[in-house]
PDB file of C-alpha atoms in Angstrom:
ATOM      1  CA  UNK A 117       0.000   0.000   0.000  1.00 92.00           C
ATOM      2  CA  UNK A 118       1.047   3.324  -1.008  1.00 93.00           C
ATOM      3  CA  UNK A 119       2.046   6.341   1.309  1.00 93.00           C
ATOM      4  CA  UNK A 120      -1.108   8.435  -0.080  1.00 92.00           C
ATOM      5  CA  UNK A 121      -3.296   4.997  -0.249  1.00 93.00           C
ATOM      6  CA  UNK A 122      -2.665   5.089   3.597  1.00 94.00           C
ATOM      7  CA  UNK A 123      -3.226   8.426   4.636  1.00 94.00           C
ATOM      8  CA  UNK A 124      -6.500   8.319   2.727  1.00 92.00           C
ATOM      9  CA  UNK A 125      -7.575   5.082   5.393  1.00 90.00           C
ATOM     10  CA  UNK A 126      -6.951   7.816   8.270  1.00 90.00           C
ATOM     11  CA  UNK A 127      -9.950   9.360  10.265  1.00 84.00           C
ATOM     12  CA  UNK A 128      -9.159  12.540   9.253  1.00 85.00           C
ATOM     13  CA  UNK A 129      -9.527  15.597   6.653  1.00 86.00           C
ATOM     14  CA  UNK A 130      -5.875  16.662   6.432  1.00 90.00           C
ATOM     15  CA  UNK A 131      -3.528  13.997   7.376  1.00 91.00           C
ATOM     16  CA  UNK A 132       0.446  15.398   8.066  1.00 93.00           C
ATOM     17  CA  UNK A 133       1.789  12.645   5.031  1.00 93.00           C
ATOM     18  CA  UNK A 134       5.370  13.852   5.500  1.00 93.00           C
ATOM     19  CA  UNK A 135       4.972  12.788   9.686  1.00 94.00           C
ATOM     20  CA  UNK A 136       3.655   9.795   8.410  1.00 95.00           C
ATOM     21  CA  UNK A 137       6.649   8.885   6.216  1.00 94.00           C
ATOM     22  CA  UNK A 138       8.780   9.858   8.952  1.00 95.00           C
ATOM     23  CA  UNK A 139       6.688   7.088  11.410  1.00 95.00           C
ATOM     24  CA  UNK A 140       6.098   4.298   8.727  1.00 95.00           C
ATOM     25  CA  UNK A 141      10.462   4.719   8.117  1.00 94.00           C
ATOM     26  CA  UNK A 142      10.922   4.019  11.815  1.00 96.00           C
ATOM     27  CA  UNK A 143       8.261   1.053  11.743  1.00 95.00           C
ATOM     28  CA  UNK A 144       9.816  -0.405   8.285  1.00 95.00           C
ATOM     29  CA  UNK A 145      13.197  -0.642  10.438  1.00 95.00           C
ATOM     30  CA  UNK A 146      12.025  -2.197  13.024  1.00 95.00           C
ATOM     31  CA  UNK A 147      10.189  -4.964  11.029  1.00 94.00           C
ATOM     32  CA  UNK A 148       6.840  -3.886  12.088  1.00 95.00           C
ATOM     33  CA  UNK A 149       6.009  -3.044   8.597  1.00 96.00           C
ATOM     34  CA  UNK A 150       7.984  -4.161   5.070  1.00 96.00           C
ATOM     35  CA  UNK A 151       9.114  -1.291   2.646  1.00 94.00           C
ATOM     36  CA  UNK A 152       9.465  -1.891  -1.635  1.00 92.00           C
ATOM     37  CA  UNK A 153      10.460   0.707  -3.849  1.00 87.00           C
ATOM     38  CA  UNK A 154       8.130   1.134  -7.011  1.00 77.00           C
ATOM     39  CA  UNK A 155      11.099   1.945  -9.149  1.00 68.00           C
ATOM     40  CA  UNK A 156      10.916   2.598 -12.302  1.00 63.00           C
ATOM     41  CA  UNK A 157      13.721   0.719 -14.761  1.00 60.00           C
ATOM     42  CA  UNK A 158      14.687   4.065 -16.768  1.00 58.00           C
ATOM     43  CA  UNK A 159      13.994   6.638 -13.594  1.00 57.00           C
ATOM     44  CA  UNK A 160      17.082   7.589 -11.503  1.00 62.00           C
ATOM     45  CA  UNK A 161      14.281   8.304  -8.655  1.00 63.00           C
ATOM     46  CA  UNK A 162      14.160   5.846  -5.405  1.00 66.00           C
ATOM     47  CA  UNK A 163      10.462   5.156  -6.472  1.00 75.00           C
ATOM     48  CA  UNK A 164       7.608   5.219  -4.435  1.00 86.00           C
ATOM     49  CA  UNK A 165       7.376   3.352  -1.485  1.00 91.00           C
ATOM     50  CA  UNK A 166       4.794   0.582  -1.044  1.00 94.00           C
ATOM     51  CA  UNK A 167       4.315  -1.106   2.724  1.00 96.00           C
ATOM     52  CA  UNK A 168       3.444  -4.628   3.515  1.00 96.00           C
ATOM     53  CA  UNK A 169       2.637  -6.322   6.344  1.00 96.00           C
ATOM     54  CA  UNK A 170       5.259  -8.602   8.750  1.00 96.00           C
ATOM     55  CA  UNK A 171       3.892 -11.304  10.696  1.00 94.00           C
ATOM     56  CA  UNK A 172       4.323  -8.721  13.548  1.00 93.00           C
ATOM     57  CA  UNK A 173       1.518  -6.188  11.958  1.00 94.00           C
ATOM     58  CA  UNK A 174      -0.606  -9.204  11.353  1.00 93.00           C
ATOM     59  CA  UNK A 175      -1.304  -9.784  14.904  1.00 92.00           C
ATOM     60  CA  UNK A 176      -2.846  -6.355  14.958  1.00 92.00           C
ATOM     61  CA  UNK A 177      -4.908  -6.744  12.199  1.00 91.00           C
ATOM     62  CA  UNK A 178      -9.205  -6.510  13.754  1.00 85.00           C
ATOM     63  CA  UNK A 179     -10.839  -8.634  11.116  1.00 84.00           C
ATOM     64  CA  UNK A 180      -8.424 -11.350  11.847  1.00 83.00           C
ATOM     65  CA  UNK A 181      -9.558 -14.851  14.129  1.00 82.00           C
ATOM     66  CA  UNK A 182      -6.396 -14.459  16.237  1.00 84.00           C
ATOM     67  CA  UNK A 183      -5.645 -10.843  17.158  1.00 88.00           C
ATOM     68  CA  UNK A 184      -3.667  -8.992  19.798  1.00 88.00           C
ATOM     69  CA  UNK A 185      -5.419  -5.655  18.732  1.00 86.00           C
ATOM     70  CA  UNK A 186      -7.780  -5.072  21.224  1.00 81.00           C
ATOM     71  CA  UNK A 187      -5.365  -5.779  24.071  1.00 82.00           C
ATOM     72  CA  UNK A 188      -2.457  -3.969  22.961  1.00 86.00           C
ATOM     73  CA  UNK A 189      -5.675  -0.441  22.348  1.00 81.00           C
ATOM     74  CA  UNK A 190      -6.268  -1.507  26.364  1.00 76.00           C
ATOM     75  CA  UNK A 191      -2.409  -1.498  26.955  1.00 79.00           C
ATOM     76  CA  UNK A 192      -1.468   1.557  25.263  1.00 83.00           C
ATOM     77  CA  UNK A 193      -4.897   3.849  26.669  1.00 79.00           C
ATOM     78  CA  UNK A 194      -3.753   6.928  27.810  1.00 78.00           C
ATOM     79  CA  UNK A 195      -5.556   5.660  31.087  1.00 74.00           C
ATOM     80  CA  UNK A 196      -3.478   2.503  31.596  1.00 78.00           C
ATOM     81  CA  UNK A 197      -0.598   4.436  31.178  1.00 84.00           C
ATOM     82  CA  UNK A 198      -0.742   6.994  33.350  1.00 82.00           C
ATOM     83  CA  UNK A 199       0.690   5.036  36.404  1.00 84.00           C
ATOM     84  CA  UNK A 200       3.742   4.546  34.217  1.00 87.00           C
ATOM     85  CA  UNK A 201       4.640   8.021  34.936  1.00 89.00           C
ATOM     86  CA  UNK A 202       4.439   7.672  38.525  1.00 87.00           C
ATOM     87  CA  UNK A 203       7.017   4.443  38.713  1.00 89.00           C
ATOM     88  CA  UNK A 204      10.019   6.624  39.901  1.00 91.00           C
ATOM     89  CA  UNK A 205       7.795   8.208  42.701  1.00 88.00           C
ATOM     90  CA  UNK A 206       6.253   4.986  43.804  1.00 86.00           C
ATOM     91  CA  UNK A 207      10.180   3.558  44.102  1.00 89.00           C
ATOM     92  CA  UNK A 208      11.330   6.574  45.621  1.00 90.00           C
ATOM     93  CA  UNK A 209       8.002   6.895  48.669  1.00 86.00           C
ATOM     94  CA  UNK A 210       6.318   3.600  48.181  1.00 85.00           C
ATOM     95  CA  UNK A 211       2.919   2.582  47.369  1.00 79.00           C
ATOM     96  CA  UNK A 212       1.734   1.548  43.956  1.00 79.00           C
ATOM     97  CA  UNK A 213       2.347   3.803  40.964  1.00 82.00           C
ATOM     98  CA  UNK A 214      -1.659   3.512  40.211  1.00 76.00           C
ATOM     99  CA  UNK A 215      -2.111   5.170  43.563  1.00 74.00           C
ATOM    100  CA  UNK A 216      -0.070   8.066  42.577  1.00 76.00           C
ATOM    101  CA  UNK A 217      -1.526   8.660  39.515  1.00 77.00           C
ATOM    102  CA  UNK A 218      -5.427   8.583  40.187  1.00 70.00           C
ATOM    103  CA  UNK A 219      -5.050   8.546  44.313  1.00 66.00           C
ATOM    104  CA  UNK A 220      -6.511   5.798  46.906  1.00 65.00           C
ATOM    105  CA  UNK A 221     -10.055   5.265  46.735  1.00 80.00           C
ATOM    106  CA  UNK A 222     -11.078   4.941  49.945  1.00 81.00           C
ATOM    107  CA  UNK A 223      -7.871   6.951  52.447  1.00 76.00           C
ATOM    108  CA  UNK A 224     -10.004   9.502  53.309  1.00 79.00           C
ATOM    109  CA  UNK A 225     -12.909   8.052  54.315  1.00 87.00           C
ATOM    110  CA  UNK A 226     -13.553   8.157  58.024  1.00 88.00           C
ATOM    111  CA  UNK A 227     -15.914   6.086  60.702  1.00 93.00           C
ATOM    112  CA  UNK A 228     -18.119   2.872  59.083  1.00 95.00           C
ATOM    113  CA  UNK A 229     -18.221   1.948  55.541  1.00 97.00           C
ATOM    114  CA  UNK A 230     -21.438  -0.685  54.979  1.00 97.00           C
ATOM    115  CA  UNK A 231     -21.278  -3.180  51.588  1.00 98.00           C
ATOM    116  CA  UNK A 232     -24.799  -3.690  50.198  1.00 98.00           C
ATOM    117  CA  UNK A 233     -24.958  -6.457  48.569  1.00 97.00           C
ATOM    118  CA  UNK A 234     -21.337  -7.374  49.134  1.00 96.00           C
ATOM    119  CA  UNK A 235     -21.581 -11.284  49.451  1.00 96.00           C
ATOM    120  CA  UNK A 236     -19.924 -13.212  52.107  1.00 96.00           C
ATOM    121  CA  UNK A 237     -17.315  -9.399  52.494  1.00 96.00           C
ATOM    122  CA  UNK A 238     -14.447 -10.463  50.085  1.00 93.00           C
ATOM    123  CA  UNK A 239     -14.700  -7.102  49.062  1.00 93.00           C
ATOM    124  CA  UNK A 240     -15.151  -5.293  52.172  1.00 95.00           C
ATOM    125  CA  UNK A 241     -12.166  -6.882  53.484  1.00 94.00           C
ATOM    126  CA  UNK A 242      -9.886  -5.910  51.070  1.00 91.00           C
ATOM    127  CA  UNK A 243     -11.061  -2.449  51.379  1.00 92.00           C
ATOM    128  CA  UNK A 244     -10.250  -2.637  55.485  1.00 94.00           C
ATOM    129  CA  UNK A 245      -6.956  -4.289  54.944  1.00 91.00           C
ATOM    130  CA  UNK A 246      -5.827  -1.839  52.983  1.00 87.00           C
ATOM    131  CA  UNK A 247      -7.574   0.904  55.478  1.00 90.00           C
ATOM    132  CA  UNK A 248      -7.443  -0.693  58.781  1.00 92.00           C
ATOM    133  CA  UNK A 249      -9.632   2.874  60.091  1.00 93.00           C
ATOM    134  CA  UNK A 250     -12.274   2.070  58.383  1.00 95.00           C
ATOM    135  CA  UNK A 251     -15.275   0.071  60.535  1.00 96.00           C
ATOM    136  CA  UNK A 252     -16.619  -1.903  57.516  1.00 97.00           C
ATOM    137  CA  UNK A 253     -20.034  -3.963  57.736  1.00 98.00           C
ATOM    138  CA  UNK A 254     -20.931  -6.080  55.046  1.00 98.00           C
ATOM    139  CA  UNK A 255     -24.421  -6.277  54.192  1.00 98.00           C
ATOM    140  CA  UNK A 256     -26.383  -8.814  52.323  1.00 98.00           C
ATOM    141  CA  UNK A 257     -29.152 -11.512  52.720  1.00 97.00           C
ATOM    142  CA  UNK A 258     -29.290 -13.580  56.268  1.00 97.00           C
ATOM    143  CA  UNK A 259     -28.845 -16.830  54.279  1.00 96.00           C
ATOM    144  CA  UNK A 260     -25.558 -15.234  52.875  1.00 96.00           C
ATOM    145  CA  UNK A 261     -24.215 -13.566  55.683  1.00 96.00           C
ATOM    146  CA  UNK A 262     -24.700 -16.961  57.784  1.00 96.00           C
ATOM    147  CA  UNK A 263     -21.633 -18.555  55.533  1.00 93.00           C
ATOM    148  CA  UNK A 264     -19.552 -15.791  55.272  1.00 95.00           C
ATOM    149  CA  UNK A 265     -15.610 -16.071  57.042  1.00 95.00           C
ATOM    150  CA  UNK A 266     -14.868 -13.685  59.784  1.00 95.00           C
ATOM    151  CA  UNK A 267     -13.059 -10.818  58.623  1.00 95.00           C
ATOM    152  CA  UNK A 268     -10.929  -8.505  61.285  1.00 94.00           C
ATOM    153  CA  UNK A 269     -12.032  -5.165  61.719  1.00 95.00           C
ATOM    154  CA  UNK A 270     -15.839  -6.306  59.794  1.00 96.00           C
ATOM    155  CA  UNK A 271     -19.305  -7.030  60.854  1.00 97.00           C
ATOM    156  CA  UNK A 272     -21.787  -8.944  58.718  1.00 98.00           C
ATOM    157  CA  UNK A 273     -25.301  -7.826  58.506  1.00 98.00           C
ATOM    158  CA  UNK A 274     -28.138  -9.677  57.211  1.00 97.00           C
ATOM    159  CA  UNK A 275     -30.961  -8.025  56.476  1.00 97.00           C
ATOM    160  CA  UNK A 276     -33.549  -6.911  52.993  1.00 98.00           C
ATOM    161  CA  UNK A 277     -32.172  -3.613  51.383  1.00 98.00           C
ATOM    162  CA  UNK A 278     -35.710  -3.239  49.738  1.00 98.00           C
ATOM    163  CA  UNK A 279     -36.395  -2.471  53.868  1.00 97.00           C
ATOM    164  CA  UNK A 280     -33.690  -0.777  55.750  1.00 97.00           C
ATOM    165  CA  UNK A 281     -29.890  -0.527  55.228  1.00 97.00           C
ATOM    166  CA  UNK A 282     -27.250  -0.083  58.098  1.00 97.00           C
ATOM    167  CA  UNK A 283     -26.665   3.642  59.287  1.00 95.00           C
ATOM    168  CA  UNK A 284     -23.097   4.125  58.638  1.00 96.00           C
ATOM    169  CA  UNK A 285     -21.111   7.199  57.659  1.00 95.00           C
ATOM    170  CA  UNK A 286     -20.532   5.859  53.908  1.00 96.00           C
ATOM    171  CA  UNK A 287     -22.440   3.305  51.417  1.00 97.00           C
ATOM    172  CA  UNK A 288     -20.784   1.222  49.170  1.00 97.00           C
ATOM    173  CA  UNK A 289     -22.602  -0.280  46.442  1.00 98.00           C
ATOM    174  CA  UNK A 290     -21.302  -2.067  43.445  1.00 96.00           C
ATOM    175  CA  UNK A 291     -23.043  -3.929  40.403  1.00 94.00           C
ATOM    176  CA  UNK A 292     -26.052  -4.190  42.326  1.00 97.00           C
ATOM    177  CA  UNK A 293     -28.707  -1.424  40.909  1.00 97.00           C
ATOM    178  CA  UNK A 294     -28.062  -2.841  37.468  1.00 96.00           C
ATOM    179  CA  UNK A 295     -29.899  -6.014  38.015  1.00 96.00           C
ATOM    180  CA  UNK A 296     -32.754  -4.067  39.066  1.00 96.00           C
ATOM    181  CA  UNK A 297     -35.249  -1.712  37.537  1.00 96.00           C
ATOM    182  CA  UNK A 298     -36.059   2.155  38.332  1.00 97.00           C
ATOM    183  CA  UNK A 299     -38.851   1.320  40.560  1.00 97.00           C
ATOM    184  CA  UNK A 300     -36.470  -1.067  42.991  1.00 97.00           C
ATOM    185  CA  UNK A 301     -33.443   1.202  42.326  1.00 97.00           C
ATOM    186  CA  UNK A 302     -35.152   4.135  44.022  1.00 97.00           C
ATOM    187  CA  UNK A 303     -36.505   1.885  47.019  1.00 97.00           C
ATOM    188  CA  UNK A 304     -32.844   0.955  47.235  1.00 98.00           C
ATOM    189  CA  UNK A 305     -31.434   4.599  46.578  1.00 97.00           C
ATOM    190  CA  UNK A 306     -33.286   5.834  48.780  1.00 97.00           C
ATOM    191  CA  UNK A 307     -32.412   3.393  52.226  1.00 97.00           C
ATOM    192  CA  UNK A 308     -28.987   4.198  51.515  1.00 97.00           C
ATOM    193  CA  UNK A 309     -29.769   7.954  51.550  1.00 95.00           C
ATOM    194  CA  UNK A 310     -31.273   6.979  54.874  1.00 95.00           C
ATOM    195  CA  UNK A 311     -28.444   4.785  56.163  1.00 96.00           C
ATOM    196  CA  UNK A 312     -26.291   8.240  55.515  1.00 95.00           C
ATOM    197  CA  UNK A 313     -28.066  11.107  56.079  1.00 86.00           C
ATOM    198  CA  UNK A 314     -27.727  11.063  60.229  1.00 84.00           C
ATOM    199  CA  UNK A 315     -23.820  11.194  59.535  1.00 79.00           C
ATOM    200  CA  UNK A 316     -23.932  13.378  56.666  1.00 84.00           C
ATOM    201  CA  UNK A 317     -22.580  11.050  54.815  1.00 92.00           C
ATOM    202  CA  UNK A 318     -22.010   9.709  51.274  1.00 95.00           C
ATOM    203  CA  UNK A 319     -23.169   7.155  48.752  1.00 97.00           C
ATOM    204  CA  UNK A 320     -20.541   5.350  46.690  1.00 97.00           C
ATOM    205  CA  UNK A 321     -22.092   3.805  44.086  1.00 97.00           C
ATOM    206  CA  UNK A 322     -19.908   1.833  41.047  1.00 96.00           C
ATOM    207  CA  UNK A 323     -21.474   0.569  38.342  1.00 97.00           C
ATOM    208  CA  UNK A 324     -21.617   0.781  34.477  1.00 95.00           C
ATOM    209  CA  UNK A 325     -22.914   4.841  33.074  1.00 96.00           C
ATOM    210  CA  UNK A 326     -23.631   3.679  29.476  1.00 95.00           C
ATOM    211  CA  UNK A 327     -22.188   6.341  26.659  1.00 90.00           C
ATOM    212  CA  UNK A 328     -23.963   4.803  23.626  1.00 86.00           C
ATOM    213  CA  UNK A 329     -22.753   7.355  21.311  1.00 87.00           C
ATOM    214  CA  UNK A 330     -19.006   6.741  22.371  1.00 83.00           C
ATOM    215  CA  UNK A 331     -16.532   5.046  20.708  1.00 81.00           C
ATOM    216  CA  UNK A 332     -14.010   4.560  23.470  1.00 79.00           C
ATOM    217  CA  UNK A 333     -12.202   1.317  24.883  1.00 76.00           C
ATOM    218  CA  UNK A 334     -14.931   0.121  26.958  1.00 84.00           C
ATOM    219  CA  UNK A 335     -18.289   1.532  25.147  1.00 87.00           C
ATOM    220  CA  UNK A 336     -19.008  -2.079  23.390  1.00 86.00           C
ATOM    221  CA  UNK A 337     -18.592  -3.974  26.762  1.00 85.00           C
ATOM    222  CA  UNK A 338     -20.461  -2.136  28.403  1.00 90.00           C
ATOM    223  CA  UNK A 339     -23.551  -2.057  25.557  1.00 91.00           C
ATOM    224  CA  UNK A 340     -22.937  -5.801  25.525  1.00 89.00           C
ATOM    225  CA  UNK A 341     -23.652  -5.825  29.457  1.00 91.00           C
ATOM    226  CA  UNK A 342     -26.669  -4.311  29.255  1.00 93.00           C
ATOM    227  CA  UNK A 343     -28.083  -6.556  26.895  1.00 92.00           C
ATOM    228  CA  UNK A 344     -27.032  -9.424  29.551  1.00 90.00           C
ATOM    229  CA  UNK A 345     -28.901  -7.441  32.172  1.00 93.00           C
ATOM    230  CA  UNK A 346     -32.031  -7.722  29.999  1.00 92.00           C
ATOM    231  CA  UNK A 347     -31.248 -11.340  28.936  1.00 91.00           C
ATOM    232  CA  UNK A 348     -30.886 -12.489  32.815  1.00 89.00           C
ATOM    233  CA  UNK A 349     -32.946  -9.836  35.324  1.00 90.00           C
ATOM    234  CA  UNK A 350     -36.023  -8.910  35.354  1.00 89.00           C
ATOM    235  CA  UNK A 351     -36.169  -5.144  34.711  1.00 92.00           C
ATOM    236  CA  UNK A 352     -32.012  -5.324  35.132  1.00 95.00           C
ATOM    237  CA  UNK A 353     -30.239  -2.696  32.531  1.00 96.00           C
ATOM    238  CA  UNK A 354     -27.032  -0.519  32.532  1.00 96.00           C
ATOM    239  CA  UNK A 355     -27.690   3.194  32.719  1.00 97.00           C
ATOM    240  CA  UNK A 356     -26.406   6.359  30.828  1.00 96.00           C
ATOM    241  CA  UNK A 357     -25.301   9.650  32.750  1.00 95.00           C
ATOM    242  CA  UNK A 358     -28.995  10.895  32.278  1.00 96.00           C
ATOM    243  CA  UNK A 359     -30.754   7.411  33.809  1.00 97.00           C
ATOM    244  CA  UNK A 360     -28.568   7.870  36.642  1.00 97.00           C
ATOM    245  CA  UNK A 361     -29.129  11.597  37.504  1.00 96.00           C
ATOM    246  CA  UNK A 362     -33.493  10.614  36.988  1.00 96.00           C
ATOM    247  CA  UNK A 363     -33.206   7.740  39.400  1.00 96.00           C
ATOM    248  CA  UNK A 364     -30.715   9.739  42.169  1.00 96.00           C
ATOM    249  CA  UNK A 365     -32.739  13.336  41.859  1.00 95.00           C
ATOM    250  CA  UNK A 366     -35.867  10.867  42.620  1.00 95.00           C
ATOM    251  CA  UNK A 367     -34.368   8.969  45.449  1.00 95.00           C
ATOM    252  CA  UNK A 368     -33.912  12.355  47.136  1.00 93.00           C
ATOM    253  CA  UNK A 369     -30.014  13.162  46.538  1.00 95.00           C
ATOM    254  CA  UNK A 370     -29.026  16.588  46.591  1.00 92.00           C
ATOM    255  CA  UNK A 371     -26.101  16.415  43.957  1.00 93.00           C
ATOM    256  CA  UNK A 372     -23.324  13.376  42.659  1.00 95.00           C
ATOM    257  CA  UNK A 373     -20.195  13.448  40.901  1.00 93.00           C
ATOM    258  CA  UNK A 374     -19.185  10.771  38.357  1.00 94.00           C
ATOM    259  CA  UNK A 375     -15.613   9.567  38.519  1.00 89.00           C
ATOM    260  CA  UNK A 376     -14.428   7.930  35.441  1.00 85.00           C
ATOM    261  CA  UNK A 377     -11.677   5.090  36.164  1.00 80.00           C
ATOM    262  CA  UNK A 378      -9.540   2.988  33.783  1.00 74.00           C
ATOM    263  CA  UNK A 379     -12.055  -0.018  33.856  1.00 79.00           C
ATOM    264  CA  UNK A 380     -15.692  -0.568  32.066  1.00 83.00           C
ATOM    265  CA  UNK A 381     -17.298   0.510  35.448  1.00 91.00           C
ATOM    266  CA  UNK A 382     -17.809   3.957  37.102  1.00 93.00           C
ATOM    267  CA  UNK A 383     -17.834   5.661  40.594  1.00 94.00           C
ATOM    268  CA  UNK A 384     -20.348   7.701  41.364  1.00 96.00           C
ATOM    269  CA  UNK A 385     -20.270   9.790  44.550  1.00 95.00           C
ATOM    270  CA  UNK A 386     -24.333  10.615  45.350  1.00 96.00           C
ATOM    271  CA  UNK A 387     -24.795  13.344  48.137  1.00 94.00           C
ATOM    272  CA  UNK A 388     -27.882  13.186  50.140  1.00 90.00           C
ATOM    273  CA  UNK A 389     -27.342  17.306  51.552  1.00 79.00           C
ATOM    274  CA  UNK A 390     -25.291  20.485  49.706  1.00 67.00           C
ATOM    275  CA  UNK A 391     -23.338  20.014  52.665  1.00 56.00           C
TER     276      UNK A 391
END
C-alpha cells in the first residue's frame, strides 16, 4: 500500500503525510512493517514506497480470528498508562504507581463503611486491609451472611435492602442497581440515603454509566452488558449519565459526581445534603 493509499484510510480531513513517512520509516526498520520501492527501470528516482505487512503487523490486524489488537488499544490507553509516569515516585516513597496517579479510593474516608450487597465481604475486606480505620459492615441476605468467614475489623449484617440498610457514615454499592429496575433502584437509593443522612454522609455507588454514542475502549462492553442485564434480570439494565441523575434526583439526593476510572465501570459519589 502506497504512502497516499494510507493516509486516505486515516480518520481525518488533512492527514500530516510527511509525519507519516517519517513514522512508517521508523516502523519499516524495526520490522513492524515491510518497505518496496516502485522503481521505475529508466527513472534515476528511489520510487515510491509501497508497505506490507510482517507477521508482527498481522497480529494487529481486527478482522483477523487471532488478534492482539484489542489488548495492545487496552495497553497503550492513555488511562493505563498513566501510572507509568508515577514508577520513579512509587520507588522513591512507596505505594503503587496507580495510587499516585489517580489517588486511593477509599484513604479519606472516616468512621463505618457498609457493603450492600457485598456477598460473604471479600470485598469489604480488602477495602479494610488496605484501610485498617475504616469500621466496615458487610451487608447482604441472612442466608448469605450466615456462611460468610470472619473478617478482622468487619461485621456482617443480614438483612432486605428493599427495607432498611445499616446507618453508617458511607455506602458502598457495586453492580447491584443494574440487576434491578427504576422502581427497585429508588426503594434501594433511597435506604442508603437513609443509612447516611444522620452522619452526613455519602453514597458510593460503582457501576456501568452507558455512553452509547461513544466510541471509546470500553463503550461495546459495556452495551454488551446491558443486553445481559435484559437477557438475565427482570427489569435489570445498565444506565447512561442521564438514567442515573433521573433515578438519584428521585431517590432524594441533593447532587453526585461521576468519577471515570480505567475499567468498564464507574464511581459515582451521590450526596444526600449540599453540605
Amino acid at each position: 500500500m502506497s504512502l497516499s493509499h494510507l493516509a486516505s484510510k486515516l480518520e481525518s480531513a488533512s492527514p500530516d503525510v510527511p509525519c507519516l513517512a517519517r513514522l512508517m520509516q521508523l516502523l519499516a526498520w524495526n520490522n513492524i512493517y515491510t518497505v518496496d520501492y516502485n522503481r521505475k527501470p529508466t527513472s534515476k528516482d528511489e520510487g515510491e514506497a509501497l508497505y506490507g505487512l510482517t507477521p508482527t503487523s498481522r497480529w494487529l490486524l481486527h478482522d483477523n480470528e487471532l488478534s492482539l489488537a484489542p489488548m495492545f488499544l487496552t495497553f497503550t490507553h492513555p488511562s493505563m498508562m498513566a501510572p507509568w509516569q508515577e514508577i520513579g515516585r512509587s520507588i522513591k516513597e512507596g505505594g503503587t504507581a496507580f495510587e499516585k496517579a489517580y489517588g486511593e479510593r477509599f484513604s479519606k474516608l472516616e468512621g463505618t463503611l457498609v457493603d450492600v450487597g457485598g456477598g460473604i465481604g471479600k470485598a469489604m475486606a480488602k477495602i479494610v486491609e488496605a484501610h485498617p480505620h475504616i469500621k466496615g459492615i458487610n451487608f447482604d441476605q441472612p442466608h448469605v451472611v450466615e456462611t460468610a468467614p470472619r473478617f478482622q475489623g468487619i461485621t456482617h449484617v443480614g438483612g432486605d435492602m428493599f427495607k432498611e440498610i445499616p446507618s453508617a457514615d458511607t455506602v458502598f454499592i457495586k453492580s447491584v442497581l443494574h440487576d434491578w429496575g427504576d422502581d427497585d433502584c429508588i426503594k434501594i437509593l433511597k435506604n442508603c440515603q437513609k443509612a447516611v443522612s444522620k452522619n452526613k454522609g455519602k453514597v458510593i455507588i460503582v457501576d456501568i454509566v452507558l455512553n452509547p454514542e461513544g466510541r471509546g475502549l470500553f463503550d461495546e462492553t459495556k452495551l454488551g452488558c446491558d443486553l445481559l442485564m435484559m437477557a438475565l434480570c427482570v427489569g435489570g439494565k445498565e444506565r447512561t449519565q442521564h438514567e442515573w441523575n433521573k433515578l438519584l434526583k428521585k431517590a432524594g439526593f441533593a447532587h453526585y459526581n461521576i468519577i471515570t476510572i480505567p475499567a468498564f465501570v464507574s464511581i459515582i459519589e451521590a450526596f444526600p445534603t449540599e453540605n
